[in-house]
mmCIF file of C-alpha atoms in Angstrom:
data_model
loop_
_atom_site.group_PDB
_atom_site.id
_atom_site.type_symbol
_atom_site.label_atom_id
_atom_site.label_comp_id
_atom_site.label_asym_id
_atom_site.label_seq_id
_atom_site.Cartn_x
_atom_site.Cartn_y
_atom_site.Cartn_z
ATOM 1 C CA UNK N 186 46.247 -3.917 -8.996
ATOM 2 C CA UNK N 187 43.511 -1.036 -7.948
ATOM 3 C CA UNK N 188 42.433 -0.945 -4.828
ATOM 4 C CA UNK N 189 40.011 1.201 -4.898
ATOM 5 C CA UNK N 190 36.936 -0.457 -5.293
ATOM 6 C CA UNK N 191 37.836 -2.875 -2.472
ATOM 7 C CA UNK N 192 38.476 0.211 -0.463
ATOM 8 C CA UNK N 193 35.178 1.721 -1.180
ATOM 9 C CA UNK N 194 33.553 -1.663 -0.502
ATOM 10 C CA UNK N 195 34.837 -2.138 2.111
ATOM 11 C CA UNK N 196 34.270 1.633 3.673
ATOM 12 C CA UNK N 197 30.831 0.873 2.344
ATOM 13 C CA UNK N 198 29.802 -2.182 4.550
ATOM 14 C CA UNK N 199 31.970 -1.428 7.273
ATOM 15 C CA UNK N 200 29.314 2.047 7.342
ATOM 16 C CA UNK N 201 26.068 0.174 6.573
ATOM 17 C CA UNK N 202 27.189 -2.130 10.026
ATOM 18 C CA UNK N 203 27.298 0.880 12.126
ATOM 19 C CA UNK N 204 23.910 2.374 10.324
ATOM 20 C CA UNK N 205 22.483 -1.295 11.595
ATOM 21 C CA UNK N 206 24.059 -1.174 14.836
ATOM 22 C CA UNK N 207 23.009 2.637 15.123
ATOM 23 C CA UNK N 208 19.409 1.826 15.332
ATOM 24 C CA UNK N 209 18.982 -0.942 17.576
ATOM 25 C CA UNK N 210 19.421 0.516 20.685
ATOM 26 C CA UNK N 211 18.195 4.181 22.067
ATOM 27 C CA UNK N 212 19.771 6.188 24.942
ATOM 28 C CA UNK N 213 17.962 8.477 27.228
ATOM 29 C CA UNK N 214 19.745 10.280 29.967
ATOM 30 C CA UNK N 215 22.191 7.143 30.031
ATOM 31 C CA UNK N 216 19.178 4.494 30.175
ATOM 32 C CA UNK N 217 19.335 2.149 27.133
ATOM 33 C CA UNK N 218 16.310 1.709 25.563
ATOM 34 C CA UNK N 219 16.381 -1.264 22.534
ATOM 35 C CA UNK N 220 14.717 -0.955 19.793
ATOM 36 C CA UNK N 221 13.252 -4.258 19.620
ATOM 37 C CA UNK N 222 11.224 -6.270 22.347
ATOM 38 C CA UNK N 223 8.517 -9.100 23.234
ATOM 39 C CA UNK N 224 5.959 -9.261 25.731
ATOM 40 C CA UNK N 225 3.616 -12.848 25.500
ATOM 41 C CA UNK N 226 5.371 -13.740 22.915
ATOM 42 C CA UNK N 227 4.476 -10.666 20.683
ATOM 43 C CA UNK N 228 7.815 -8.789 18.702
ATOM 44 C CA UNK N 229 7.580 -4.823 19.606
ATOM 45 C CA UNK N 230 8.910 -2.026 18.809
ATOM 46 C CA UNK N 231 10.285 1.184 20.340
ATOM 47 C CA UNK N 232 7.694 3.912 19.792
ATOM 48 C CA UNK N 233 9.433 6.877 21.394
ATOM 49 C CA UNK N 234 11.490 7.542 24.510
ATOM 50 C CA UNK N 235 12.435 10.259 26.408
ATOM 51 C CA UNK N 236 12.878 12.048 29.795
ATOM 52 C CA UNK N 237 9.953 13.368 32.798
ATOM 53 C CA UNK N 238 11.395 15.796 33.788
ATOM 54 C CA UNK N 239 9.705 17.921 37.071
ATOM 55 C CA UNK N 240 10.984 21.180 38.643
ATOM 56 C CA UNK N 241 14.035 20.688 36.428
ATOM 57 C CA UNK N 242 15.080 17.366 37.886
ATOM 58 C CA UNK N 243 15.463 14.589 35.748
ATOM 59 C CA UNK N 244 12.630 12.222 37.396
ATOM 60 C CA UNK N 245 13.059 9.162 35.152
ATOM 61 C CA UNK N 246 13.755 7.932 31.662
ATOM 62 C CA UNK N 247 10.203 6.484 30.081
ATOM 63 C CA UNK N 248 10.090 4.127 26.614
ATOM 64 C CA UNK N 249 6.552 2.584 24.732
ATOM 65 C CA UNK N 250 6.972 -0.066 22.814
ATOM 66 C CA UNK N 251 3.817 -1.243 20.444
ATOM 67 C CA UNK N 252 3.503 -3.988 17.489
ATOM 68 C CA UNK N 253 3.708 -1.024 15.028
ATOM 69 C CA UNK N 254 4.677 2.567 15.494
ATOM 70 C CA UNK N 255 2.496 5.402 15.091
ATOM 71 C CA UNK N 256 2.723 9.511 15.900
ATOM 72 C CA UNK N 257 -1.115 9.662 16.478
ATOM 73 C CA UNK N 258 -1.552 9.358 20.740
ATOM 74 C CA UNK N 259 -4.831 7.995 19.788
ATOM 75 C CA UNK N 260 -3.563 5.144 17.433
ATOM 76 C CA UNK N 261 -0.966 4.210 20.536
ATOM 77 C CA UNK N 262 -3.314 4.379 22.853
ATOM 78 C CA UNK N 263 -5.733 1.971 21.041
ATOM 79 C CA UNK N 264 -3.716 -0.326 19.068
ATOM 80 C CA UNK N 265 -4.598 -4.111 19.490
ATOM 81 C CA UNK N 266 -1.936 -6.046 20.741
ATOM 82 C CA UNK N 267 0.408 -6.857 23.800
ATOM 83 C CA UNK N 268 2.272 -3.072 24.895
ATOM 84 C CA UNK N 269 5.312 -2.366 27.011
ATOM 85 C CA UNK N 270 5.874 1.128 29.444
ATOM 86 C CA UNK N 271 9.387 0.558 30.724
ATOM 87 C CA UNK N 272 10.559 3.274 33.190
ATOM 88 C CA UNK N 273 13.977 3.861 34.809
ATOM 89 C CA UNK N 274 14.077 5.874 37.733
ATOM 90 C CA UNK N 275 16.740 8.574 37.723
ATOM 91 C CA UNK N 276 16.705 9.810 40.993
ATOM 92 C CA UNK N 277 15.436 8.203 44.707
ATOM 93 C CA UNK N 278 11.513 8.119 44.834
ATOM 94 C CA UNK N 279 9.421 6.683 47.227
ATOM 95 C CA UNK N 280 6.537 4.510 46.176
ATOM 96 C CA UNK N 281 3.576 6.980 47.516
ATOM 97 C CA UNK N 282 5.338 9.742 45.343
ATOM 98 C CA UNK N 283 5.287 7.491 42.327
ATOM 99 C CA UNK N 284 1.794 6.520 42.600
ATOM 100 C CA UNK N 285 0.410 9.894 43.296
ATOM 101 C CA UNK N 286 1.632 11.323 40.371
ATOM 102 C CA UNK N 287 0.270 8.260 38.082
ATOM 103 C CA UNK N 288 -3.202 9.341 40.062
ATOM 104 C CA UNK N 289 -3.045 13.383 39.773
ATOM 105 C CA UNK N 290 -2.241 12.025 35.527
ATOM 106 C CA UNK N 291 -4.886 9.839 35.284
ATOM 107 C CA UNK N 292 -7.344 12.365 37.141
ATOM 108 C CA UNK N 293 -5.929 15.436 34.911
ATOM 109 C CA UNK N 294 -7.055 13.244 31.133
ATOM 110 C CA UNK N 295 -10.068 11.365 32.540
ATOM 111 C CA UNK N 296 -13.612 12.611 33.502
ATOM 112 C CA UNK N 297 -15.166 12.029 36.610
ATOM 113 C CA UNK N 298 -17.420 9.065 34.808
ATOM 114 C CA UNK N 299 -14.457 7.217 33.697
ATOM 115 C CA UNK N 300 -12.324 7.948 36.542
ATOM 116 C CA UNK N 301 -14.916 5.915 38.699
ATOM 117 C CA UNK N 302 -15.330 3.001 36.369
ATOM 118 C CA UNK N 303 -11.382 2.646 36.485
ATOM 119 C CA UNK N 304 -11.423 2.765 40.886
ATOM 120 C CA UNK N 305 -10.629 -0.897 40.898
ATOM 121 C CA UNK N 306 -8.370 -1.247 38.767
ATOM 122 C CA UNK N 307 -6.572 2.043 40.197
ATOM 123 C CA UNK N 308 -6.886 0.679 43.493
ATOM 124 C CA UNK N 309 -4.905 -2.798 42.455
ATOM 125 C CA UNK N 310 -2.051 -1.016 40.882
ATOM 126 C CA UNK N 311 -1.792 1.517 43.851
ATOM 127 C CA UNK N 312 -1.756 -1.551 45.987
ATOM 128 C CA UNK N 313 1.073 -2.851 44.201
ATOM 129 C CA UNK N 314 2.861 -0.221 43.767
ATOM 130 C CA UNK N 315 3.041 0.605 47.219
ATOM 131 C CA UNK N 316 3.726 -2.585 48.439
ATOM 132 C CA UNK N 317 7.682 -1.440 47.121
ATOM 133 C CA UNK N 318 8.006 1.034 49.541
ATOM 134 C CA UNK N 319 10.951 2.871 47.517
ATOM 135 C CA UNK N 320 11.883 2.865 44.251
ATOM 136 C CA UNK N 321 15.503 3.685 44.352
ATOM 137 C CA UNK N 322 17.928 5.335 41.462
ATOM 138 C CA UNK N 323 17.739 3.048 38.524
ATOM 139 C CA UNK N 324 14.951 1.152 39.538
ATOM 140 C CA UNK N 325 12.770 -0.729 36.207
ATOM 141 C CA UNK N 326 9.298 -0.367 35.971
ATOM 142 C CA UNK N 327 7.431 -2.516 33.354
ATOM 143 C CA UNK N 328 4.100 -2.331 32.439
ATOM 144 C CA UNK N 329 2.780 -4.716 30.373
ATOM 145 C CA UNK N 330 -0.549 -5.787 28.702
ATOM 146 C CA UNK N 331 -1.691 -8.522 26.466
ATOM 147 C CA UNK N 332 -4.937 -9.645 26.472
ATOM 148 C CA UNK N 333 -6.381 -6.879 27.412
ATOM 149 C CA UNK N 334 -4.593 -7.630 31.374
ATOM 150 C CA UNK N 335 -1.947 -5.122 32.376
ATOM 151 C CA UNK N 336 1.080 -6.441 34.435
ATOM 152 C CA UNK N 337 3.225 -4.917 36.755
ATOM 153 C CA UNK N 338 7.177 -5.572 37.491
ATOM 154 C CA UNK N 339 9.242 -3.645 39.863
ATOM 155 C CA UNK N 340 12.830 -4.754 39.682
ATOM 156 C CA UNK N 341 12.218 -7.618 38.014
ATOM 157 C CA UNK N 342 9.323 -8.889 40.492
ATOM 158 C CA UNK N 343 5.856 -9.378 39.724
ATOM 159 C CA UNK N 344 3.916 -6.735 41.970
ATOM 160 C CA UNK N 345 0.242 -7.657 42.546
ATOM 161 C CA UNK N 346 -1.975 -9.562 40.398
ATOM 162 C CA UNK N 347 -2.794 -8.848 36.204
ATOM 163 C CA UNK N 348 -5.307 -6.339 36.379
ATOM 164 C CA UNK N 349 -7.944 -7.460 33.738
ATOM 165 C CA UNK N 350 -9.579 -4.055 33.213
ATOM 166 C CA UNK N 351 -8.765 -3.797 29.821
ATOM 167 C CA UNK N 352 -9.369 -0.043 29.792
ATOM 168 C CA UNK N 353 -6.628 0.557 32.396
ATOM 169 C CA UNK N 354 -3.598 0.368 29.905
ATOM 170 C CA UNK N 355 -5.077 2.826 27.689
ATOM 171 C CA UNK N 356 -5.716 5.403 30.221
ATOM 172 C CA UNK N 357 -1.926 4.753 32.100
ATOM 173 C CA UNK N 358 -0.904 5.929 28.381
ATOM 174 C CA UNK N 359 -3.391 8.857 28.961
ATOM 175 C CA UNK N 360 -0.997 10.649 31.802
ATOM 176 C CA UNK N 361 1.715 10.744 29.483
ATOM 177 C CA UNK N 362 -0.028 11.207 25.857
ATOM 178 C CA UNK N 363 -2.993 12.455 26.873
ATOM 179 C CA UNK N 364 -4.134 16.099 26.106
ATOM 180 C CA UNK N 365 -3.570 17.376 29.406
ATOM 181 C CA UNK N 366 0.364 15.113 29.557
ATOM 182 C CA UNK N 367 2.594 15.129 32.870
ATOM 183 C CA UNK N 368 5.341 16.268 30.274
ATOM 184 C CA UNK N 369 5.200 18.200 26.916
ATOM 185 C CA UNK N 370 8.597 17.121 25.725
ATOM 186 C CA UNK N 371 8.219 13.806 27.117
ATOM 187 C CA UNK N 372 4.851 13.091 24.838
ATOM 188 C CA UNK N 373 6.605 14.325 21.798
ATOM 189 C CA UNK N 374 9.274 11.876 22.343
ATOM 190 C CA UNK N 375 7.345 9.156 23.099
ATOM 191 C CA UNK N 376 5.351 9.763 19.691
ATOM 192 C CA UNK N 377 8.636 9.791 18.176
ATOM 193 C CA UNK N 378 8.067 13.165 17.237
ATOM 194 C CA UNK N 379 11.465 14.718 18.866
ATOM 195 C CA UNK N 380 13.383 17.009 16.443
#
């Protein structure tokens, strides 16, 4: 009897299962990013991950997941839909550092006019934020919006309340795709435009 075709059958699905299993999960600087997720009840996907990286320190490891990807900053930015920042600390940071850098972003891709309309809903999330004191090694951060609220979970806790401002989401995505982003490489990534 030939084997042969079994073999190569075999070979054959026992490669497609590891092309399957290849693709469901990403790994950033040892932070597991899957490729799949829900938020409300909405199926996303992983649009890009990748590293901040400051000074040459690895700061933390940042994914965006969306209802369907895109490499255009302003289709991410914009598209309808419940969204997902996770973040994953990767070194101690306190939660005034945190914040102020989210700030010094949001200042460096908004105008003055826009920067005021969004004071409130800056204001809540610093609130939050800083309400977690630290925000040790591998420590999640979620952001979340659906209906046009944004969420925030530290740790798996619900920090603050949903801030409604639906234009706050949009301009959180700003620091990191914006034109002016806290990270080069990290924007590219998160496009899903790494080489």
């Amino acid at each position: 009897m030939n084997y042969r075709p079994l073999f190569a059958a075999l070979a054959l699905a026992t490669a497609a299962s590891h092309v399957s299993l290849a693709g469901a999960a990403t790994n950033v600087a040892g932070v597991t990013f899957d490729d799949t997720a829900s938020v409300a009840g909405q199926p996303l996907v992983l649009n890009g991950a990748g590293v901040r990286t400051r000074l040459l320190f690895k700061v933390y490891a940042m994914g965006v997941y969306v209802a369907q990807r895109t490499q255009d900053p302003g289709g991410l930015q914009n598209q309808p839909g419940s969204k997902r920042i996770r973040i994953v600390t990767l070194r101690d940071l306190s939660a005034e550092q945190f914040v102020e850098a989210l700030v010094e972003g949001l200042k460096k891709n908004h105008g003055p006019e826009a920067l005021a309309a969004l004071e409130p809903a800056i204001g809540a999330f610093r609130k939050a934020m800083l309400e977690i004191k630290d925000a040790p090694t591998n420590t999640e951060v979620l952001i979340e919006s659906w209906n046009g609220a944004t969420r925030l979970t530290v740790a798996g806790k619900r920090r603050g309340e949903d801030i409604s401002d639906e234009r706050f989401f949009p301009a959180l995505l700003r620091i990191w795709i914006g034109d002016i982003p806290a990270d080069a490489e990290l924007k590219q990534n998160l496009l899903g435009k790494a080489s």
